[in-house]
Coordinates of C-alpha atoms and ligand atoms in Angstrom, one line a residue:
M1 CA -33.0 -26.5 -22.8
T2 CA -33.9 -28.3 -25.7
Q3 CA -34.1 -25.8 -28.4
N4 CA -30.6 -26.4 -29.7
T5 CA -32.1 -29.6 -31.4
T6 CA -34.5 -27.9 -33.4
Q7 CA -34.1 -28.4 -37.2
T8 CA -33.5 -25.4 -39.4
A9 CA -34.1 -25.3 -43.1
Q10 CA -30.5 -24.2 -44.5
T11 CA -31.1 -24.8 -48.1
A12 CA -32.2 -21.2 -48.9
T13 CA -29.2 -19.0 -48.7
E14 CA -30.7 -16.0 -49.9
H15 CA -33.9 -14.2 -49.0
F16 CA -36.5 -14.9 -51.7
V17 CA -38.3 -11.5 -52.7
P18 CA -41.2 -11.9 -54.9
D19 CA -40.9 -10.0 -58.4
N20 CA -42.7 -6.7 -58.9
L21 CA -43.8 -6.3 -55.4
P22 CA -45.8 -3.0 -55.0
T23 CA -44.2 -0.3 -53.0
N24 CA -47.4 1.5 -52.0
L25 CA -50.6 -0.4 -51.5
K26 CA -53.9 1.8 -52.2
H27 CA -57.4 1.5 -51.2
Y28 CA -59.7 0.3 -54.1
I29 CA -63.0 2.3 -54.0
A30 CA -65.5 2.6 -56.8
G31 CA -63.2 0.7 -59.3
K32 CA -60.2 2.9 -58.6
F33 CA -57.0 2.6 -56.8
V34 CA -56.6 5.4 -54.4
D35 CA -54.6 6.9 -51.6
S36 CA -56.1 8.0 -48.3
A37 CA -57.9 11.1 -48.4
D38 CA -55.5 12.6 -45.8
G39 CA -52.5 10.9 -47.6
G40 CA -51.6 8.8 -44.6
T41 CA -49.8 5.6 -44.8
F42 CA -48.1 2.8 -42.6
D43 CA -45.3 0.4 -43.0
I44 CA -45.6 -3.3 -43.7
L45 CA -43.0 -5.5 -42.6
D46 CA -41.5 -8.8 -43.9
P47 CA -41.6 -11.5 -41.2
V48 CA -38.2 -13.0 -41.9
T49 CA -36.2 -9.8 -41.5
N50 CA -38.8 -7.7 -39.7
Q51 CA -37.8 -4.9 -42.1
P52 CA -40.5 -2.7 -43.9
Y53 CA -40.8 -3.6 -47.4
C54 CA -43.9 -1.2 -48.6
T55 CA -46.4 1.1 -47.3
A56 CA -50.3 0.9 -47.2
A57 CA -52.8 3.7 -47.3
S58 CA -53.9 4.1 -43.9
G59 CA -57.7 4.4 -44.1
Q60 CA -59.8 6.8 -41.9
Q61 CA -63.5 7.9 -41.6
A62 CA -63.4 9.7 -45.1
D63 CA -61.9 6.6 -46.9
V64 CA -64.5 4.4 -45.3
D65 CA -67.2 7.0 -46.2
A66 CA -66.2 6.9 -49.7
A67 CA -65.9 3.0 -49.9
T68 CA -69.3 2.8 -48.3
A69 CA -71.0 5.4 -50.6
A70 CA -69.6 3.4 -53.6
A71 CA -71.0 0.0 -52.4
K72 CA -74.3 1.6 -51.6
D73 CA -74.4 3.2 -54.9
A74 CA -73.6 -0.2 -56.7
F75 CA -76.3 -1.9 -54.6
A76 CA -79.1 0.6 -55.3
N77 CA -78.3 1.4 -58.7
G78 CA -76.0 -1.3 -60.1
P79 CA -77.0 -4.5 -62.0
W80 CA -75.3 -6.9 -59.3
P81 CA -78.0 -7.4 -56.7
T82 CA -80.7 -8.1 -59.4
M83 CA -78.7 -10.2 -61.9
K84 CA -80.0 -13.9 -62.3
P85 CA -77.9 -16.3 -60.2
R86 CA -76.3 -18.1 -63.2
E87 CA -75.1 -14.7 -64.6
R88 CA -73.7 -14.2 -61.1
A89 CA -72.2 -17.7 -60.9
N90 CA -70.4 -17.3 -64.2
V91 CA -68.6 -14.2 -62.9
L92 CA -67.7 -16.2 -59.7
Y93 CA -66.2 -19.2 -61.7
K94 CA -64.1 -16.6 -63.5
I95 CA -62.9 -15.4 -60.3
A96 CA -61.9 -18.7 -59.1
D97 CA -60.1 -19.7 -62.4
A98 CA -58.2 -16.2 -62.0
V99 CA -57.2 -17.3 -58.5
V100 CA -56.1 -20.8 -59.5
A101 CA -54.2 -19.3 -62.6
Q102 CA -52.3 -16.9 -60.2
E103 CA -51.6 -19.7 -57.5
D104 CA -47.9 -19.6 -57.7
R105 CA -47.7 -15.7 -57.6
L106 CA -50.3 -15.8 -54.8
A107 CA -48.6 -18.3 -52.7
E108 CA -45.3 -16.4 -53.1
M109 CA -46.8 -13.2 -52.0
E110 CA -48.6 -14.8 -49.2
T111 CA -45.6 -16.5 -48.0
F112 CA -43.5 -13.3 -48.1
D113 CA -46.2 -11.3 -46.1
T114 CA -47.1 -13.7 -43.7
G115 CA -44.2 -16.1 -43.1
L116 CA -46.4 -18.9 -43.7
P117 CA -44.5 -22.0 -45.3
I118 CA -44.8 -22.0 -49.1
T119 CA -46.2 -25.5 -49.2
Q120 CA -49.1 -24.6 -47.0
A121 CA -49.6 -21.2 -48.6
R122 CA -50.2 -23.0 -52.1
G123 CA -52.9 -25.0 -50.4
Q124 CA -54.8 -21.6 -49.3
A125 CA -54.9 -20.2 -52.9
R126 CA -56.7 -23.5 -54.2
R127 CA -59.0 -23.3 -51.1
A128 CA -59.7 -19.7 -52.0
A129 CA -60.7 -20.6 -55.3
E130 CA -63.0 -23.4 -54.1
N131 CA -64.9 -21.0 -52.1
F132 CA -66.1 -19.1 -55.1
R133 CA -67.0 -22.2 -57.0
F134 CA -68.9 -23.6 -54.2
F135 CA -71.0 -20.5 -53.7
A136 CA -71.3 -20.1 -57.5
D137 CA -72.9 -23.7 -57.4
L138 CA -74.8 -22.9 -54.4
I139 CA -76.8 -19.9 -55.7
V140 CA -77.6 -21.7 -58.8
A141 CA -79.2 -24.7 -57.1
Q142 CA -80.8 -22.7 -54.3
H143 CA -84.6 -23.1 -53.9
D144 CA -86.6 -21.3 -51.3
N145 CA -89.7 -22.6 -49.3
A146 CA -93.2 -22.3 -50.4
F147 CA -96.1 -23.4 -48.1
N148 CA -99.6 -24.1 -49.5
V149 CA -102.6 -24.1 -47.3
P150 CA -105.1 -25.6 -49.6
G151 CA -108.0 -23.4 -50.4
S152 CA -106.8 -20.6 -48.3
Q153 CA -103.4 -19.3 -48.5
M154 CA -100.1 -19.7 -50.5
N155 CA -97.1 -18.4 -48.6
Y156 CA -93.6 -18.4 -50.3
V157 CA -90.3 -17.1 -49.4
K158 CA -88.2 -14.6 -51.4
R159 CA -84.7 -13.8 -50.7
K160 CA -83.2 -10.5 -50.8
P161 CA -79.6 -9.5 -50.5
I162 CA -79.3 -7.2 -47.3
G163 CA -77.0 -4.4 -48.7
V164 CA -73.3 -3.3 -47.9
A165 CA -71.5 -5.9 -46.1
G166 CA -68.7 -4.8 -44.1
L167 CA -65.8 -7.6 -43.9
I168 CA -63.3 -7.5 -41.4
T169 CA -60.4 -10.2 -41.6
P170 CA -57.3 -11.2 -39.7
W171 CA -53.8 -11.9 -40.9
N172 CA -53.6 -15.7 -40.7
T173 CA -54.2 -17.1 -44.2
P174 CA -55.5 -13.7 -45.1
F175 CA -56.4 -14.5 -48.8
M176 CA -58.3 -17.4 -48.0
L177 CA -60.2 -16.0 -45.2
E178 CA -60.9 -13.2 -47.2
S179 CA -62.5 -15.5 -49.9
W180 CA -64.5 -16.9 -47.3
K181 CA -66.4 -13.9 -46.8
L182 CA -66.1 -12.4 -50.1
A183 CA -67.5 -15.5 -51.9
P184 CA -70.8 -15.8 -50.3
A185 CA -71.5 -12.1 -49.8
I186 CA -70.9 -11.2 -53.5
A187 CA -72.6 -14.5 -54.5
S188 CA -75.8 -13.4 -52.4
G189 CA -75.8 -10.0 -54.4
C190 CA -74.6 -7.8 -51.6
T191 CA -72.0 -5.2 -52.3
V192 CA -68.8 -5.3 -49.9
V193 CA -66.3 -3.3 -48.2
L194 CA -63.3 -5.2 -47.1
K195 CA -60.8 -4.1 -44.3
P196 CA -58.0 -6.7 -44.5
A197 CA -55.6 -7.1 -41.5
E198 CA -53.1 -4.3 -41.2
F199 CA -50.3 -6.9 -40.7
T200 CA -50.8 -8.6 -44.0
P201 CA -52.7 -6.5 -46.7
L202 CA -50.4 -7.7 -49.6
S203 CA -52.3 -10.6 -51.2
A204 CA -55.7 -8.6 -50.6
S205 CA -54.3 -6.1 -53.3
L206 CA -54.6 -8.8 -55.9
W207 CA -58.6 -8.8 -55.5
A208 CA -59.4 -5.9 -57.2
Q209 CA -57.8 -6.9 -60.6
I210 CA -59.1 -10.4 -60.3
F211 CA -62.7 -9.1 -59.8
E212 CA -62.3 -6.3 -62.6
D213 CA -61.0 -9.1 -65.2
A214 CA -63.8 -11.4 -64.2
G215 CA -66.4 -8.8 -65.1
L216 CA -67.7 -8.0 -61.5
P217 CA -69.6 -4.5 -61.7
E218 CA -67.8 -1.5 -60.5
G219 CA -68.5 -0.6 -57.0
V220 CA -69.5 -4.0 -55.9
F221 CA -65.8 -4.7 -54.2
N222 CA -64.3 -2.0 -52.3
L223 CA -61.2 -2.3 -50.1
V224 CA -59.9 0.1 -47.4
N225 CA -56.6 -0.6 -45.8
G226 CA -55.8 0.3 -42.3
F227 CA -55.9 -0.3 -38.7
G228 CA -58.8 -1.8 -36.7
E229 CA -59.2 1.0 -34.3
T230 CA -59.6 3.5 -37.2
A231 CA -60.6 1.9 -40.6
G232 CA -62.1 -1.1 -39.0
D233 CA -64.0 0.9 -36.3
A234 CA -65.3 3.4 -39.1
L235 CA -66.8 0.7 -40.8
V236 CA -68.4 -1.1 -38.2
K237 CA -70.3 2.1 -37.0
H238 CA -71.0 3.3 -40.4
P239 CA -75.0 3.7 -40.7
D240 CA -75.1 2.5 -44.4
V241 CA -73.4 -0.8 -43.6
P242 CA -76.0 -3.2 -42.0
L243 CA -73.9 -6.3 -41.9
I244 CA -70.7 -7.0 -40.3
S245 CA -68.8 -10.4 -40.7
F246 CA -65.8 -10.4 -38.5
T247 CA -63.0 -12.9 -37.9
G248 CA -60.5 -12.4 -35.3
E249 CA -59.8 -12.1 -31.5
S250 CA -62.5 -12.8 -29.0
T251 CA -61.7 -9.3 -27.3
T252 CA -62.0 -7.5 -30.7
G253 CA -65.2 -9.4 -31.2
Q254 CA -66.7 -8.0 -28.0
T255 CA -65.7 -4.6 -29.0
I256 CA -67.5 -4.9 -32.5
F257 CA -70.5 -6.4 -30.8
R258 CA -71.0 -3.5 -28.5
N259 CA -70.5 -1.1 -31.5
C260 CA -72.8 -2.9 -33.8
A261 CA -75.6 -2.9 -31.1
E262 CA -76.2 0.8 -31.7
G263 CA -77.3 0.2 -35.4
L264 CA -78.9 -3.3 -34.7
K265 CA -76.5 -4.7 -37.2
G266 CA -76.4 -8.2 -38.4
M267 CA -73.1 -9.9 -37.2
S268 CA -71.2 -12.9 -37.9
M269 CA -68.3 -13.6 -35.5
E270 CA -65.4 -16.2 -35.9
L271 CA -63.4 -15.7 -33.0
G272 CA -60.5 -17.4 -31.1
G273 CA -60.0 -20.9 -29.8
K274 CA -58.1 -23.3 -27.5
S275 CA -59.2 -26.3 -28.8
P276 CA -58.4 -29.8 -27.0
A277 CA -57.3 -32.7 -28.9
V278 CA -58.2 -35.9 -26.6
V279 CA -56.3 -39.1 -27.1
F280 CA -57.8 -42.1 -25.4
D281 CA -55.9 -45.2 -24.8
D282 CA -57.5 -47.3 -27.6
A283 CA -56.4 -44.7 -30.2
D284 CA -54.3 -45.4 -33.2
F285 CA -51.2 -44.0 -31.6
D286 CA -49.3 -43.2 -34.5
A287 CA -52.0 -41.5 -36.4
A288 CA -52.7 -39.6 -33.3
I289 CA -49.1 -38.5 -33.0
D290 CA -49.1 -37.3 -36.6
S291 CA -52.4 -35.5 -36.6
T292 CA -51.8 -33.6 -33.3
L293 CA -48.4 -32.5 -34.4
F294 CA -50.0 -31.2 -37.7
G295 CA -53.1 -29.8 -35.7
V296 CA -51.0 -27.3 -33.8
F297 CA -47.7 -26.8 -35.7
S298 CA -49.2 -26.1 -39.3
L299 CA -49.8 -22.6 -40.4
N300 CA -46.9 -21.8 -37.7
G301 CA -49.6 -22.4 -35.0
E302 CA -51.3 -19.4 -36.1
R303 CA -54.6 -21.2 -36.6
C304 CA -57.9 -20.5 -35.0
T305 CA -58.8 -24.2 -34.9
A306 CA -55.2 -25.6 -33.6
G307 CA -55.4 -28.3 -31.2
S308 CA -53.3 -26.5 -28.8
R309 CA -54.5 -28.4 -25.7
I310 CA -53.6 -32.2 -26.0
L311 CA -55.3 -34.3 -23.4
V312 CA -53.9 -37.9 -23.1
H313 CA -55.0 -40.9 -21.2
R314 CA -52.5 -41.7 -18.4
S315 CA -51.8 -45.1 -19.4
I316 CA -50.1 -43.8 -22.7
Y317 CA -49.2 -40.6 -21.4
D318 CA -45.3 -40.9 -21.0
K319 CA -45.1 -42.7 -24.3
F320 CA -47.0 -40.1 -26.0
C321 CA -45.2 -36.9 -24.5
E322 CA -41.8 -38.7 -25.5
R323 CA -42.7 -39.7 -28.9
Y324 CA -44.4 -36.0 -29.5
A325 CA -41.5 -34.4 -28.1
A326 CA -39.0 -36.1 -30.4
R327 CA -41.1 -35.3 -33.3
A328 CA -41.6 -31.4 -32.6
K329 CA -37.8 -31.1 -32.1
N330 CA -37.4 -32.5 -35.7
I331 CA -39.9 -30.1 -37.2
V332 CA -38.1 -28.1 -39.9
V333 CA -38.1 -24.5 -38.9
G334 CA -36.7 -21.9 -41.4
D335 CA -37.2 -19.7 -44.5
P336 CA -41.0 -19.7 -45.4
H337 CA -40.0 -20.0 -49.2
D338 CA -38.0 -23.0 -48.6
P339 CA -40.4 -26.1 -49.7
D340 CA -38.6 -28.2 -47.0
T341 CA -39.7 -25.8 -44.3
Q342 CA -42.7 -26.8 -41.9
V343 CA -42.9 -24.0 -39.5
G344 CA -41.8 -20.5 -41.0
A345 CA -41.7 -16.9 -39.4
L346 CA -44.7 -15.6 -37.1
V347 CA -46.3 -12.8 -38.7
H348 CA -45.2 -9.7 -37.0
P349 CA -42.7 -8.8 -34.1
E350 CA -45.8 -7.8 -31.8
H351 CA -47.3 -11.2 -32.2
Y352 CA -43.8 -12.9 -31.9
D353 CA -43.5 -10.9 -28.5
K354 CA -46.8 -12.0 -27.5
V355 CA -46.1 -15.8 -28.5
M356 CA -42.5 -15.6 -26.6
S357 CA -44.2 -14.3 -23.3
Y358 CA -46.4 -17.4 -23.3
V359 CA -43.3 -19.4 -24.0
E360 CA -41.5 -18.1 -21.0
M361 CA -44.9 -18.1 -18.9
G362 CA -44.9 -21.9 -19.8
K363 CA -41.5 -22.7 -18.3
S364 CA -43.0 -22.0 -14.8
E365 CA -46.5 -23.5 -15.7
G366 CA -45.3 -26.9 -17.2
K367 CA -42.4 -29.1 -18.0
L368 CA -40.6 -28.1 -21.2
L369 CA -40.0 -31.1 -23.5
A370 CA -39.1 -29.4 -26.7
G371 CA -38.4 -25.7 -28.2
G372 CA -38.8 -23.1 -25.6
G373 CA -37.1 -20.3 -27.4
R374 CA -35.7 -19.0 -30.8
P375 CA -34.4 -21.9 -33.0
E376 CA -30.6 -21.7 -33.8
N377 CA -28.9 -21.9 -37.0
L378 CA -31.4 -19.5 -38.8
P379 CA -31.0 -18.9 -42.5
A380 CA -28.1 -16.2 -43.2
G381 CA -29.9 -12.6 -43.1
Q382 CA -32.9 -13.9 -41.2
E383 CA -31.3 -13.8 -37.7
N384 CA -33.8 -11.2 -36.7
G385 CA -36.8 -12.9 -38.1
S386 CA -39.9 -13.8 -36.0
Y387 CA -39.0 -17.4 -35.3
V388 CA -40.1 -19.5 -32.5
A389 CA -39.0 -23.1 -32.2
P390 CA -41.9 -25.8 -31.8
T391 CA -42.6 -25.8 -28.1
V392 CA -44.0 -28.6 -26.1
F393 CA -45.0 -28.2 -22.4
A394 CA -46.1 -31.4 -20.6
D395 CA -47.8 -31.8 -17.1
V396 CA -49.9 -28.2 -17.6
A397 CA -52.5 -27.8 -15.0
P398 CA -55.9 -26.8 -16.0
D399 CA -55.6 -23.4 -14.4
A400 CA -52.4 -22.6 -16.1
R401 CA -52.7 -19.6 -18.4
I402 CA -50.9 -21.6 -21.2
F403 CA -54.0 -23.9 -20.9
Q404 CA -56.6 -21.3 -20.7
E405 CA -55.4 -18.6 -23.1
E406 CA -55.1 -18.6 -26.9
I407 CA -51.3 -18.6 -27.9
F408 CA -51.7 -18.6 -31.6
G409 CA -48.2 -19.9 -32.2
P410 CA -46.2 -23.0 -32.3
V411 CA -46.7 -23.7 -28.7
V412 CA -48.7 -26.8 -27.3
A413 CA -49.9 -27.9 -23.5
I414 CA -50.1 -31.6 -22.8
T415 CA -52.2 -32.7 -19.8
P416 CA -52.9 -36.3 -18.6
F417 CA -56.4 -37.6 -17.7
D418 CA -57.8 -40.8 -16.1
T419 CA -61.2 -41.1 -16.9
D420 CA -63.6 -40.2 -19.9
E421 CA -65.5 -37.9 -17.5
E422 CA -62.2 -36.1 -16.6
A423 CA -61.2 -35.9 -20.2
L424 CA -64.7 -34.0 -21.0
E425 CA -64.1 -31.8 -18.0
L426 CA -60.6 -30.7 -18.9
A427 CA -61.9 -30.5 -22.7
N428 CA -64.7 -28.1 -21.7
N429 CA -62.7 -26.1 -19.1
T430 CA -62.0 -23.0 -21.0
K431 CA -64.0 -20.0 -22.1
Y432 CA -63.6 -21.1 -25.7
G433 CA -65.5 -23.5 -27.8
L434 CA -64.3 -23.6 -31.5
A435 CA -63.1 -27.2 -32.3
A436 CA -62.4 -30.5 -30.7
Y437 CA -60.4 -33.4 -31.8
I438 CA -61.1 -36.9 -30.4
W439 CA -58.9 -39.9 -30.9
T440 CA -60.5 -43.3 -30.1
N441 CA -61.4 -46.4 -31.7
D442 CA -64.5 -47.0 -29.6
L443 CA -67.5 -45.9 -31.6
K444 CA -69.8 -45.3 -28.4
R445 CA -67.2 -43.4 -26.9
G446 CA -66.5 -41.3 -29.7
H447 CA -69.9 -40.3 -30.3
N448 CA -70.8 -39.8 -26.9
F449 CA -67.9 -37.4 -26.2
A450 CA -68.4 -35.5 -29.6
Q451 CA -72.0 -34.8 -28.5
S452 CA -71.0 -33.5 -25.0
V453 CA -68.0 -31.6 -25.9
E454 CA -68.4 -27.8 -26.0
A455 CA -67.2 -27.1 -29.6
G456 CA -68.9 -25.7 -32.6
M457 CA -67.0 -28.4 -34.8
V458 CA -65.8 -31.9 -33.8
W459 CA -63.5 -34.2 -35.8
L460 CA -63.2 -37.9 -34.9
N461 CA -59.7 -39.5 -35.6
S462 CA -58.6 -36.4 -37.8
H463 CA -57.4 -33.0 -37.5
N464 CA -59.2 -30.2 -39.3
V465 CA -60.5 -31.2 -42.7
R466 CA -63.7 -29.7 -43.7
D467 CA -66.2 -30.0 -46.6
L468 CA -67.5 -26.5 -47.5
R469 CA -71.2 -27.7 -47.1
S470 CA -70.8 -28.2 -43.4
P471 CA -71.4 -25.4 -40.7
F472 CA -68.2 -23.6 -39.5
G473 CA -68.2 -21.7 -36.2
G474 CA -67.6 -21.8 -32.5
V475 CA -69.6 -21.7 -29.3
K476 CA -69.0 -19.8 -26.0
A477 CA -66.1 -17.1 -26.5
S478 CA -65.3 -18.6 -30.1
G479 CA -68.1 -17.0 -32.0
L480 CA -71.6 -16.1 -32.9
G481 CA -73.5 -17.6 -35.8
H482 CA -72.1 -20.2 -38.0
E483 CA -70.9 -19.8 -41.6
G484 CA -70.5 -22.5 -44.3
G485 CA -72.9 -23.7 -47.1
Y486 CA -76.5 -22.2 -47.0
R487 CA -75.8 -20.6 -43.4
S488 CA -73.6 -18.1 -45.2
I489 CA -76.2 -17.3 -47.7
D490 CA -78.7 -17.0 -44.9
F491 CA -76.6 -14.4 -43.3
Y492 CA -76.1 -12.1 -46.4
T493 CA -79.7 -12.4 -47.4
D494 CA -83.1 -11.2 -46.1
Q495 CA -85.9 -14.0 -46.2
Q496 CA -89.2 -12.2 -46.8
A497 CA -92.3 -14.1 -46.5
V498 CA -95.0 -13.3 -49.0
H499 CA -98.5 -14.4 -48.0
I500 CA -101.2 -14.6 -50.7
T501 CA -104.9 -15.3 -49.8
L502 CA -106.5 -17.8 -52.0
G503 CA -110.0 -17.9 -50.3
D504 CA -112.1 -15.6 -48.4
V505 CA -110.7 -13.5 -45.8
H506 CA -112.6 -13.8 -42.6
T507 CA -112.2 -10.4 -40.8
P508 CA -113.9 -9.4 -37.7
K509 CA -116.1 -6.5 -38.7
F510 CA -114.5 -3.7 -36.3
G511 CA -117.0 -0.6 -36.2
A512 CA -119.6 -2.4 -38.3
Ligands
NAD1 P1 -57.6 -9.1 -34.3 O1 -59.0 -9.3 -33.7 O2 -56.7 -8.4 -33.7 O3 -57.8 -8.4 -35.8 C1 -58.8 -8.8 -36.7 C2 -59.3 -7.7 -37.6 O4 -60.0 -6.8 -36.8 C3 -58.3 -6.9 -38.1 O5 -58.4 -6.7 -39.5 C4 -58.1 -5.6 -37.2 O6 -57.7 -4.5 -38.0 C5 -59.5 -5.5 -37.0 N1 -60.0 -4.9 -35.9 C6 -59.2 -4.6 -34.8 N2 -59.8 -4.0 -33.6 C7 -61.0 -3.5 -34.4 C8 -62.1 -2.5 -34.1 N3 -62.1 -2.1 -32.7 N4 -63.2 -2.5 -34.8 C9 -63.0 -2.9 -36.0 N5 -62.1 -3.8 -36.6 C10 -61.1 -3.9 -35.7 O7 -57.4 -10.6 -34.7 P2 -55.9 -11.1 -35.5 O8 -54.8 -10.9 -34.6 O9 -55.9 -10.3 -36.7 O10 -56.3 -12.6 -35.9 C11 -56.0 -13.7 -34.9 C12 -57.3 -13.9 -34.2 O11 -58.2 -14.3 -35.1 C13 -57.1 -15.2 -33.2 O12 -57.9 -15.0 -32.0 C14 -57.8 -16.4 -34.1 O13 -58.2 -17.4 -33.3 C15 -58.9 -15.6 -34.7 N6 -59.3 -16.5 -35.9 C16 -60.5 -17.0 -35.8 C17 -61.0 -17.7 -37.0 C18 -62.3 -18.3 -36.8 O14 -62.8 -18.8 -38.0 N7 -62.9 -18.6 -35.7 C19 -60.3 -17.9 -38.1 C20 -58.9 -17.1 -38.1 C21 -58.5 -16.5 -37.0

């Protein structure tokens, strides 16, 4: 066993609790913070102690009905959907400024609620703000097509916001992922009902005040807390919600897909992944080590685009595994609020149990090179936190469950390959197709591989660094539809074609 050697951050001696934490998170409906109609609540846990620190209103059908009614009214009767893009953009800029102004508070809350290391939570706030700025710019610069048929017809496209958008989000980087849907939905002129993940509703509670202060009209943004099977399900099935944008597990996506069918709803689905990082023998070895470590262990491994299967050319395989494992053992695991921490606590005991079950499974499916359990010497008072040592398995066969299934924690499977063809076959050998990372200095090989790999997004010689204009999304079981840039605006708007006759209409004279 190698877990004893995992580094733990010891500088934080007391568990950091942000000031003035709320004790009861409410829904936000029609401009007001409200309890559930039936008064129901559920507990929210802090991941480093797994003790409840607050309750949240538990949304049911009646709460979703009220939120949807408010959003529907704001869409039908409020100023937002018909406001000029520049006016909407000015509100979005104010939202972005407010997010940045609260960066420290937001990062503290996010870290406290999710267990994400504080240095990585800071980046999430900046990225969330950037999403609002980006879509503000996009709607102002937006133009639509016009098609002229000289002398006979002019056709133009009018873009209209669709209506009430239901936004359902997961618990990994919750605030940032909420911004990802909120920014384009609101920028497009839709009104929204957000159902944040039940494990991590804390940072979502900041949106209402941010939006109010920025001047977003009442009823445009509504939030219902609660579980997927109740609040989420009611939102998906609500007849007045024509659009569902969902990010979460592929199996949940399948359920939502089925439930949207009844209402023929528009759907955008960002689902799970088991992305390959392929390291060829001509790669920049040191850069590949740094990047493939970051690619799976950043955000506690709770990252949809994690490069959680590393495929390495056999000629450099032993050297790679040795160096990789040595670095993984050196990763600093500990109090998420400690700036030295690189891997914090997993979000929730239920998720911890799932990840740990894969760690145990891996011991018979691969060769354990690092981690393999809980790290020792955890900070005082956090011995019961959901901590998992960064875990590395080598020699993992392609039919192993740890090769095929999304673990969503700090666990990686490494597998050797001999030829480019075998690397491609291994890379494509899962039901997922979200991202792929390719490490080679051979231009031809890199492009050929990128074009053949079954992944919505490919990075050549890098981990996940994304320009907001580019499409985001997966293929196969990793998603349906792509978001990012104009694709997001396309999702939240209908494009109406208006055809104007300029010349004579040649109509067959029926019945003449
Ligand atoms: P999850 O599917 O369990 O839950 C996601 C959201 O869906 C939550 O808000 C939950 O309450 C809600 N939900 C659950 N059942 C529902 C139902 N029947 N009807 C309506 N809503 C329902 O996912 P999670 O565990 O919160 O998040 C982790 C997953 O998200 C991983 O699979 C990860 O890969 C994926 N993810 C994907 C992306 C991406 O962009 N592709 C980004 C982040 C996370």
